[in-house]
Amino acid sequence: MGYKDVYESWKSDPEGFWMQQAEAIDWDQKPSKALFDQGNDLYEWYADGLTNTCWNAVDRHVEGGRGGQVAIIHDSPITGTLHKITYSELRNRVARLAGALRAKGIEKGDRVIIYMPMVPEALEAMLACARLGAIHSVVFGGFAANELAVRIDDAKPKAIIAASCGLEPGRVVHYKPLLDGAIELATHKPDFTVIFQREQEVAKLNDGYDFDWHGFQYGVEPADCVPVEGNHPAYILYTSGTTGAPKGVIRHTGGHLVALNWSMKNIYNVDPGDTFWAASDVGWVVGHSYICYAPLIHGNTTIVFEGKPVGTPDAGTFWRVISEHNVRSFFTAPTAFRAVKRDDPKGEFVKKYDISCLRAIYLAGERADPDTIEWAQRISGKPIYDHWWQTETGWTIAGMPAGIEALPVKIGSPSVPMPGYDVQILDEAGHPMPAGELGAIAVKLPLPPGTLPTLWNAEDRFRKSYLSHFPGYYETGDAGMIDEDGYLYIMARTDDVINVAGHRLSTGGMEEVLAAHPDVAESAVIGVTDELKGQLPMGFVCLTTGVNRPHDEIVKECVKLVREKIGPVAAFKLCAVVDRLPKTRSGKILRATMVKIADSEEFKLPATIDDPAILDEIKVALKAMGYAKD
């Protein structure tokens, strides 16, 4: 069966399709049906089934004879260590940790916050919660105390599991003071904390409140898996909301298991036993879905990588990991490749490693500009598949169904919708747009299994954020179009479509043009307020390492390029060369914040920002162009 047949088989019988996919999961009690319509645009999947995520991710592989297979490879160039854990070892470690948590009163439905760096213990903590039916909420390790406090007050955890520290190239990030500060700030107080002590920094523990990770597991009875309902929340993951307060995305257990398991073969084209690597962090959705859960549910070997694309020690670290651990499919963000390309534009490092084991590279997390894709194709010799999804959906909305059929790649498109997603392009009034025209991307309800059923304790906000704008649809917040072959193109976040003298233009399209300049490593385009035209585009470019031509020459060439490729309607005249762009830790460029600075408006420093000092550098560049007036 090809892609069209599979997609059609879902469309003609969604119930039958998803019941069939559920057969691949172990159920204590099989669900009576797939979809439960709660009315009023709320849906749940496999709600009356009983199952356990940890059983499906760990124990069943041991029972099925895979106990000796490596489940987790911890590769940490920052500490210079390598550690492998088999499925049998993982089961024992997780059962013991779960037993220790249960002895301290953690049970089904309790929330536990996990505040950990990229160590296997982070995955063990997630799985131990799942084993007990506790609901975990992983917060990116090193998040500021006030941000952690906000999440403590929203989730009201009974316990927090943390590490003593995280490691960045050249520095130790002290987690314990941040954790203590957060608990002090929070109105809700957890009953206790568990601290995993790392040798790089041993934290001081408060007697009777902070428990040592190893010490508190000593002599406890290991816990068995607790069966939970298909609609029991597996976890809460906070995603930054536009209003400042984070939104707690919920993932229900049954649909999560079914969708993630389906995706491993059909999208990422790996078989049980293969090594799969997602270079992300457990604090982000990619880390939940594709470092921890999906690979383990599917019986793969997963890699927990504590390092960076460049500087740990060099731009060859991705290729080393792929070659050393026999990686079949590799998933990262375009921003990571842009960093590699900036340091190694000719791809010298890839020649040092044998990456013949690798079948394909998958990109997601932000728009993959054609220049980066073409560069990665050229230097790796592998297919590069862009795919598109969100924290809210938990897995691919549109991508390359490589395990079903490798369709032709169209650069600039994440390819086609996956089964379960009826993707449509709508105008402002909610009417479908013709092929090739730009509009809002929406998905017809119900969303497939594995996606968010609602937000944690915030149904009104869920409706307002996603359902109210286009009744009967989930609003993605992205703008784009579908071509005559059914390929989707994501042009920008809806708020990145700017209106220049009545012309709707995509800033993403302009960024593509700038990225194609031979001296430009990375670019960002924002819309700034203009009295005459409403908005004007403004570009920022970072140069490839080693380029030392006059900046004003490069700016002139950039302006000319946009004029040639997009036309004079873009009115693109404002452009600056900068050292670096402000980004979140997951690599998304903070365009909205840049707009506020340019327009001299008040702004809230985003919690996820990687380095706040970059905003000051941007301000200097803006002032030079006559913006960011005090």
mmCIF file with all atom_site columns, C-alpha atoms in Angstrom, residues 144-282:
data_model
loop_
_atom_site.group_PDB
_atom_site.id
_atom_site.type_symbol
_atom_site.label_atom_id
_atom_site.label_alt_id
_atom_site.label_comp_id
_atom_site.label_asym_id
_atom_site.label_entity_id
_atom_site.label_seq_id
_atom_site.pdbx_PDB_ins_code
_atom_site.Cartn_x
_atom_site.Cartn_y
_atom_site.Cartn_z
_atom_site.occupancy
_atom_site.B_iso_or_equiv
_atom_site.pdbx_formal_charge
_atom_site.auth_seq_id
_atom_site.auth_comp_id
_atom_site.auth_asym_id
_atom_site.auth_atom_id
_atom_site.pdbx_PDB_model_num
ATOM 1   C CA . ALA A 1 144 ? 14.564 30.362 35.910 1.00 0.00 ? 144 ALA A CA 1
ATOM 2   C CA . ALA A 1 145 ? 13.155 30.002 39.432 1.00 0.00 ? 145 ALA A CA 1
ATOM 3   C CA . ASN A 1 146 ? 10.085 32.188 38.793 1.00 0.00 ? 146 ASN A CA 1
ATOM 4   C CA . GLU A 1 147 ? 9.178  30.179 35.668 1.00 0.00 ? 147 GLU A CA 1
ATOM 5   C CA . LEU A 1 148 ? 9.518  26.920 37.593 1.00 0.00 ? 148 LEU A CA 1
ATOM 6   C CA . ALA A 1 149 ? 7.378  28.417 40.385 1.00 0.00 ? 149 ALA A CA 1
ATOM 7   C CA . VAL A 1 150 ? 4.577  29.247 37.911 1.00 0.00 ? 150 VAL A CA 1
ATOM 8   C CA . ARG A 1 151 ? 4.556  25.598 36.797 1.00 0.00 ? 151 ARG A CA 1
ATOM 9   C CA . ILE A 1 152 ? 4.598  24.354 40.415 1.00 0.00 ? 152 ILE A CA 1
ATOM 10  C CA . ASP A 1 153 ? 1.525  26.467 41.167 1.00 0.00 ? 153 ASP A CA 1
ATOM 11  C CA . ASP A 1 154 ? -0.301 25.250 38.068 1.00 0.00 ? 154 ASP A CA 1
ATOM 12  C CA . ALA A 1 155 ? 0.465  21.517 38.277 1.00 0.00 ? 155 ALA A CA 1
ATOM 13  C CA . LYS A 1 156 ? 0.559  21.320 42.108 1.00 0.00 ? 156 LYS A CA 1
ATOM 14  C CA . PRO A 1 157 ? 3.074  18.456 42.223 1.00 0.00 ? 157 PRO A CA 1
ATOM 15  C CA . LYS A 1 158 ? 3.408  16.185 45.251 1.00 0.00 ? 158 LYS A CA 1
ATOM 16  C CA . ALA A 1 159 ? 7.128  15.825 44.495 1.00 0.00 ? 159 ALA A CA 1
ATOM 17  C CA . ILE A 1 160 ? 9.899  17.292 42.355 1.00 0.00 ? 160 ILE A CA 1
ATOM 18  C CA . ILE A 1 161 ? 12.687 15.147 40.934 1.00 0.00 ? 161 ILE A CA 1
ATOM 19  C CA . ALA A 1 162 ? 15.761 17.202 40.011 1.00 0.00 ? 162 ALA A CA 1
ATOM 20  C CA . ALA A 1 163 ? 19.489 16.940 39.403 1.00 0.00 ? 163 ALA A CA 1
ATOM 21  C CA . SER A 1 164 ? 22.138 18.854 41.332 1.00 0.00 ? 164 SER A CA 1
ATOM 22  C CA . CYS A 1 165 ? 23.299 20.528 38.129 1.00 0.00 ? 165 CYS A CA 1
ATOM 23  C CA . GLY A 1 166 ? 23.270 20.684 34.367 1.00 0.00 ? 166 GLY A CA 1
ATOM 24  C CA . LEU A 1 167 ? 26.301 21.116 32.144 1.00 0.00 ? 167 LEU A CA 1
ATOM 25  C CA . GLU A 1 168 ? 26.819 23.557 29.317 1.00 0.00 ? 168 GLU A CA 1
ATOM 26  C CA . PRO A 1 169 ? 30.096 23.844 27.398 1.00 0.00 ? 169 PRO A CA 1
ATOM 27  C CA . GLY A 1 170 ? 32.455 25.556 29.831 1.00 0.00 ? 170 GLY A CA 1
ATOM 28  C CA . ARG A 1 171 ? 30.012 26.042 32.681 1.00 0.00 ? 171 ARG A CA 1
ATOM 29  C CA . VAL A 1 172 ? 28.009 24.259 35.354 1.00 0.00 ? 172 VAL A CA 1
ATOM 30  C CA . VAL A 1 173 ? 24.357 25.305 35.733 1.00 0.00 ? 173 VAL A CA 1
ATOM 31  C CA . HIS A 1 174 ? 23.390 25.081 39.410 1.00 0.00 ? 174 HIS A CA 1
ATOM 32  C CA . TYR A 1 175 ? 19.906 23.521 39.566 1.00 0.00 ? 175 TYR A CA 1
ATOM 33  C CA . LYS A 1 176 ? 19.453 23.197 43.318 1.00 0.00 ? 176 LYS A CA 1
ATOM 34  C CA . PRO A 1 177 ? 19.486 26.962 44.128 1.00 0.00 ? 177 PRO A CA 1
ATOM 35  C CA . LEU A 1 178 ? 16.989 27.507 41.270 1.00 0.00 ? 178 LEU A CA 1
ATOM 36  C CA . LEU A 1 179 ? 14.782 24.716 42.630 1.00 0.00 ? 179 LEU A CA 1
ATOM 37  C CA . ASP A 1 180 ? 14.943 26.036 46.206 1.00 0.00 ? 180 ASP A CA 1
ATOM 38  C CA . GLY A 1 181 ? 14.142 29.534 44.931 1.00 0.00 ? 181 GLY A CA 1
ATOM 39  C CA . ALA A 1 182 ? 11.173 28.243 42.939 1.00 0.00 ? 182 ALA A CA 1
ATOM 40  C CA . ILE A 1 183 ? 9.697  26.346 45.903 1.00 0.00 ? 183 ILE A CA 1
ATOM 41  C CA . GLU A 1 184 ? 10.096 29.461 48.030 1.00 0.00 ? 184 GLU A CA 1
ATOM 42  C CA . LEU A 1 185 ? 8.307  31.595 45.417 1.00 0.00 ? 185 LEU A CA 1
ATOM 43  C CA . ALA A 1 186 ? 5.503  29.083 44.800 1.00 0.00 ? 186 ALA A CA 1
ATOM 44  C CA . THR A 1 187 ? 2.269  29.151 46.777 1.00 0.00 ? 187 THR A CA 1
ATOM 45  C CA . HIS A 1 188 ? 1.952  25.362 46.431 1.00 0.00 ? 188 HIS A CA 1
ATOM 46  C CA . LYS A 1 189 ? 4.643  23.416 48.310 1.00 0.00 ? 189 LYS A CA 1
ATOM 47  C CA . PRO A 1 190 ? 5.599  19.904 47.163 1.00 0.00 ? 190 PRO A CA 1
ATOM 48  C CA . ASP A 1 191 ? 5.840  17.238 49.913 1.00 0.00 ? 191 ASP A CA 1
ATOM 49  C CA . PHE A 1 192 ? 9.455  16.357 49.083 1.00 0.00 ? 192 PHE A CA 1
ATOM 50  C CA . THR A 1 193 ? 12.174 16.484 46.427 1.00 0.00 ? 193 THR A CA 1
ATOM 51  C CA . VAL A 1 194 ? 14.512 13.826 45.051 1.00 0.00 ? 194 VAL A CA 1
ATOM 52  C CA . ILE A 1 195 ? 17.954 15.027 43.968 1.00 0.00 ? 195 ILE A CA 1
ATOM 53  C CA . PHE A 1 196 ? 20.178 13.141 41.551 1.00 0.00 ? 196 PHE A CA 1
ATOM 54  C CA . GLN A 1 197 ? 23.690 14.193 42.571 1.00 0.00 ? 197 GLN A CA 1
ATOM 55  C CA . ARG A 1 198 ? 26.118 14.657 39.689 1.00 0.00 ? 198 ARG A CA 1
ATOM 56  C CA . GLU A 1 199 ? 29.822 14.520 40.420 1.00 0.00 ? 199 GLU A CA 1
ATOM 57  C CA . GLN A 1 200 ? 30.361 17.922 38.732 1.00 0.00 ? 200 GLN A CA 1
ATOM 58  C CA . GLU A 1 201 ? 28.448 19.516 41.604 1.00 0.00 ? 201 GLU A CA 1
ATOM 59  C CA . VAL A 1 202 ? 27.081 17.890 44.719 1.00 0.00 ? 202 VAL A CA 1
ATOM 60  C CA . ALA A 1 203 ? 24.226 19.938 46.144 1.00 0.00 ? 203 ALA A CA 1
ATOM 61  C CA . LYS A 1 204 ? 23.506 20.476 49.820 1.00 0.00 ? 204 LYS A CA 1
ATOM 62  C CA . LEU A 1 205 ? 20.334 18.580 50.808 1.00 0.00 ? 205 LEU A CA 1
ATOM 63  C CA . ASN A 1 206 ? 17.851 19.733 53.447 1.00 0.00 ? 206 ASN A CA 1
ATOM 64  C CA . ASP A 1 207 ? 17.214 16.973 55.979 1.00 0.00 ? 207 ASP A CA 1
ATOM 65  C CA . GLY A 1 208 ? 13.805 15.375 55.774 1.00 0.00 ? 208 GLY A CA 1
ATOM 66  C CA . TYR A 1 209 ? 12.781 17.300 52.635 1.00 0.00 ? 209 TYR A CA 1
ATOM 67  C CA . ASP A 1 210 ? 15.416 16.623 49.959 1.00 0.00 ? 210 ASP A CA 1
ATOM 68  C CA . PHE A 1 211 ? 16.161 12.941 49.357 1.00 0.00 ? 211 PHE A CA 1
ATOM 69  C CA . ASP A 1 212 ? 19.195 11.536 47.597 1.00 0.00 ? 212 ASP A CA 1
ATOM 70  C CA . TRP A 1 213 ? 18.280 9.697  44.360 1.00 0.00 ? 213 TRP A CA 1
ATOM 71  C CA . HIS A 1 214 ? 20.240 6.546  45.285 1.00 0.00 ? 214 HIS A CA 1
ATOM 72  C CA . GLY A 1 215 ? 19.762 6.690  49.040 1.00 0.00 ? 215 GLY A CA 1
ATOM 73  C CA . PHE A 1 216 ? 15.984 6.846  48.982 1.00 0.00 ? 216 PHE A CA 1
ATOM 74  C CA . GLN A 1 217 ? 15.770 3.789  46.699 1.00 0.00 ? 217 GLN A CA 1
ATOM 75  C CA . TYR A 1 218 ? 17.762 1.631  49.086 1.00 0.00 ? 218 TYR A CA 1
ATOM 76  C CA . GLY A 1 219 ? 15.903 -1.482 50.256 1.00 0.00 ? 219 GLY A CA 1
ATOM 77  C CA . VAL A 1 220 ? 12.521 -0.558 48.718 1.00 0.00 ? 220 VAL A CA 1
ATOM 78  C CA . GLU A 1 221 ? 10.121 -3.016 47.104 1.00 0.00 ? 221 GLU A CA 1
ATOM 79  C CA . PRO A 1 222 ? 10.138 -2.521 43.275 1.00 0.00 ? 222 PRO A CA 1
ATOM 80  C CA . ALA A 1 223 ? 6.761  -1.372 41.893 1.00 0.00 ? 223 ALA A CA 1
ATOM 81  C CA . ASP A 1 224 ? 4.676  -3.163 39.291 1.00 0.00 ? 224 ASP A CA 1
ATOM 82  C CA . CYS A 1 225 ? 2.910  -1.301 36.471 1.00 0.00 ? 225 CYS A CA 1
ATOM 83  C CA . VAL A 1 226 ? -0.449 0.234  37.458 1.00 0.00 ? 226 VAL A CA 1
ATOM 84  C CA . PRO A 1 227 ? -3.041 -0.082 34.659 1.00 0.00 ? 227 PRO A CA 1
ATOM 85  C CA . VAL A 1 228 ? -4.662 3.283  33.833 1.00 0.00 ? 228 VAL A CA 1
ATOM 86  C CA . GLU A 1 229 ? -7.565 4.319  31.604 1.00 0.00 ? 229 GLU A CA 1
ATOM 87  C CA . GLY A 1 230 ? -6.893 5.257  28.001 1.00 0.00 ? 230 GLY A CA 1
ATOM 88  C CA . ASN A 1 231 ? -7.926 8.845  28.818 1.00 0.00 ? 231 ASN A CA 1
ATOM 89  C CA . HIS A 1 232 ? -5.707 9.111  31.922 1.00 0.00 ? 232 HIS A CA 1
ATOM 90  C CA . PRO A 1 233 ? -3.186 11.969 31.475 1.00 0.00 ? 233 PRO A CA 1
ATOM 91  C CA . ALA A 1 234 ? 0.327  10.615 30.932 1.00 0.00 ? 234 ALA A CA 1
ATOM 92  C CA . TYR A 1 235 ? 1.908  14.032 31.334 1.00 0.00 ? 235 TYR A CA 1
ATOM 93  C CA . ILE A 1 236 ? 1.539  17.800 31.303 1.00 0.00 ? 236 ILE A CA 1
ATOM 94  C CA . LEU A 1 237 ? 3.992  19.779 29.166 1.00 0.00 ? 237 LEU A CA 1
ATOM 95  C CA . TYR A 1 238 ? 3.985  23.551 29.452 1.00 0.00 ? 238 TYR A CA 1
ATOM 96  C CA . THR A 1 239 ? 4.315  25.515 26.254 1.00 0.00 ? 239 THR A CA 1
ATOM 97  C CA . SER A 1 240 ? 4.790  29.262 26.284 1.00 0.00 ? 240 SER A CA 1
ATOM 98  C CA . GLY A 1 241 ? 1.518  31.068 25.827 1.00 0.00 ? 241 GLY A CA 1
ATOM 99  C CA . THR A 1 242 ? 1.300  34.382 23.993 1.00 0.00 ? 242 THR A CA 1
ATOM 100 C CA . THR A 1 243 ? -0.246 35.964 27.088 1.00 0.00 ? 243 THR A CA 1
ATOM 101 C CA . GLY A 1 244 ? 2.730  35.100 29.264 1.00 0.00 ? 244 GLY A CA 1
ATOM 102 C CA . ALA A 1 245 ? 1.120  32.374 31.407 1.00 0.00 ? 245 ALA A CA 1
ATOM 103 C CA . PRO A 1 246 ? 2.274  28.945 30.163 1.00 0.00 ? 246 PRO A CA 1
ATOM 104 C CA . LYS A 1 247 ? -0.295 26.523 28.737 1.00 0.00 ? 247 LYS A CA 1
ATOM 105 C CA . GLY A 1 248 ? -0.281 22.983 30.169 1.00 0.00 ? 248 GLY A CA 1
ATOM 106 C CA . VAL A 1 249 ? -0.668 20.630 27.193 1.00 0.00 ? 249 VAL A CA 1
ATOM 107 C CA . ILE A 1 250 ? -2.046 17.253 28.319 1.00 0.00 ? 250 ILE A CA 1
ATOM 108 C CA . ARG A 1 251 ? -1.283 13.921 26.705 1.00 0.00 ? 251 ARG A CA 1
ATOM 109 C CA . HIS A 1 252 ? -3.725 11.046 27.249 1.00 0.00 ? 252 HIS A CA 1
ATOM 110 C CA . THR A 1 253 ? -2.186 7.592  27.724 1.00 0.00 ? 253 THR A CA 1
ATOM 111 C CA . GLY A 1 254 ? -3.951 5.405  25.132 1.00 0.00 ? 254 GLY A CA 1
ATOM 112 C CA . GLY A 1 255 ? -3.741 7.663  22.087 1.00 0.00 ? 255 GLY A CA 1
ATOM 113 C CA . HIS A 1 256 ? -0.163 8.594  22.976 1.00 0.00 ? 256 HIS A CA 1
ATOM 114 C CA . LEU A 1 257 ? 0.934  4.947  22.880 1.00 0.00 ? 257 LEU A CA 1
ATOM 115 C CA . VAL A 1 258 ? -0.865 4.156  19.622 1.00 0.00 ? 258 VAL A CA 1
ATOM 116 C CA . ALA A 1 259 ? 0.160  7.261  17.641 1.00 0.00 ? 259 ALA A CA 1
ATOM 117 C CA . LEU A 1 260 ? 3.815  7.256  18.702 1.00 0.00 ? 260 LEU A CA 1
ATOM 118 C CA . ASN A 1 261 ? 4.195  3.555  17.981 1.00 0.00 ? 261 ASN A CA 1
ATOM 119 C CA . TRP A 1 262 ? 2.640  4.017  14.525 1.00 0.00 ? 262 TRP A CA 1
ATOM 120 C CA . SER A 1 263 ? 4.946  6.939  13.721 1.00 0.00 ? 263 SER A CA 1
ATOM 121 C CA . MET A 1 264 ? 8.249  5.106  14.298 1.00 0.00 ? 264 MET A CA 1
ATOM 122 C CA . LYS A 1 265 ? 7.945  2.794  11.300 1.00 0.00 ? 265 LYS A CA 1
ATOM 123 C CA . ASN A 1 266 ? 5.637  4.779  9.046  1.00 0.00 ? 266 ASN A CA 1
ATOM 124 C CA . ILE A 1 267 ? 7.369  8.160  9.337  1.00 0.00 ? 267 ILE A CA 1
ATOM 125 C CA . TYR A 1 268 ? 10.887 7.505  10.657 1.00 0.00 ? 268 TYR A CA 1
ATOM 126 C CA . ASN A 1 269 ? 11.225 4.141  8.927  1.00 0.00 ? 269 ASN A CA 1
ATOM 127 C CA . VAL A 1 270 ? 12.969 2.287  11.768 1.00 0.00 ? 270 VAL A CA 1
ATOM 128 C CA . ASP A 1 271 ? 12.372 -1.307 12.842 1.00 0.00 ? 271 ASP A CA 1
ATOM 129 C CA . PRO A 1 272 ? 12.508 -2.616 16.415 1.00 0.00 ? 272 PRO A CA 1
ATOM 130 C CA . GLY A 1 273 ? 16.189 -3.026 17.349 1.00 0.00 ? 273 GLY A CA 1
ATOM 131 C CA . ASP A 1 274 ? 17.358 -0.097 15.175 1.00 0.00 ? 274 ASP A CA 1
ATOM 132 C CA . THR A 1 275 ? 19.030 2.917  16.774 1.00 0.00 ? 275 THR A CA 1
ATOM 133 C CA . PHE A 1 276 ? 17.061 6.152  16.513 1.00 0.00 ? 276 PHE A CA 1
ATOM 134 C CA . TRP A 1 277 ? 18.394 9.555  17.549 1.00 0.00 ? 277 TRP A CA 1
ATOM 135 C CA . ALA A 1 278 ? 16.504 12.771 18.217 1.00 0.00 ? 278 ALA A CA 1
ATOM 136 C CA . ALA A 1 279 ? 18.988 15.517 19.149 1.00 0.00 ? 279 ALA A CA 1
ATOM 137 C CA . SER A 1 280 ? 16.694 17.537 21.376 1.00 0.00 ? 280 SER A CA 1
ATOM 138 C CA . ASP A 1 281 ? 16.127 17.905 25.103 1.00 0.00 ? 281 ASP A CA 1
ATOM 139 C CA . VAL A 1 282 ? 13.729 16.104 27.454 1.00 0.00 ? 282 VAL A CA 1
#
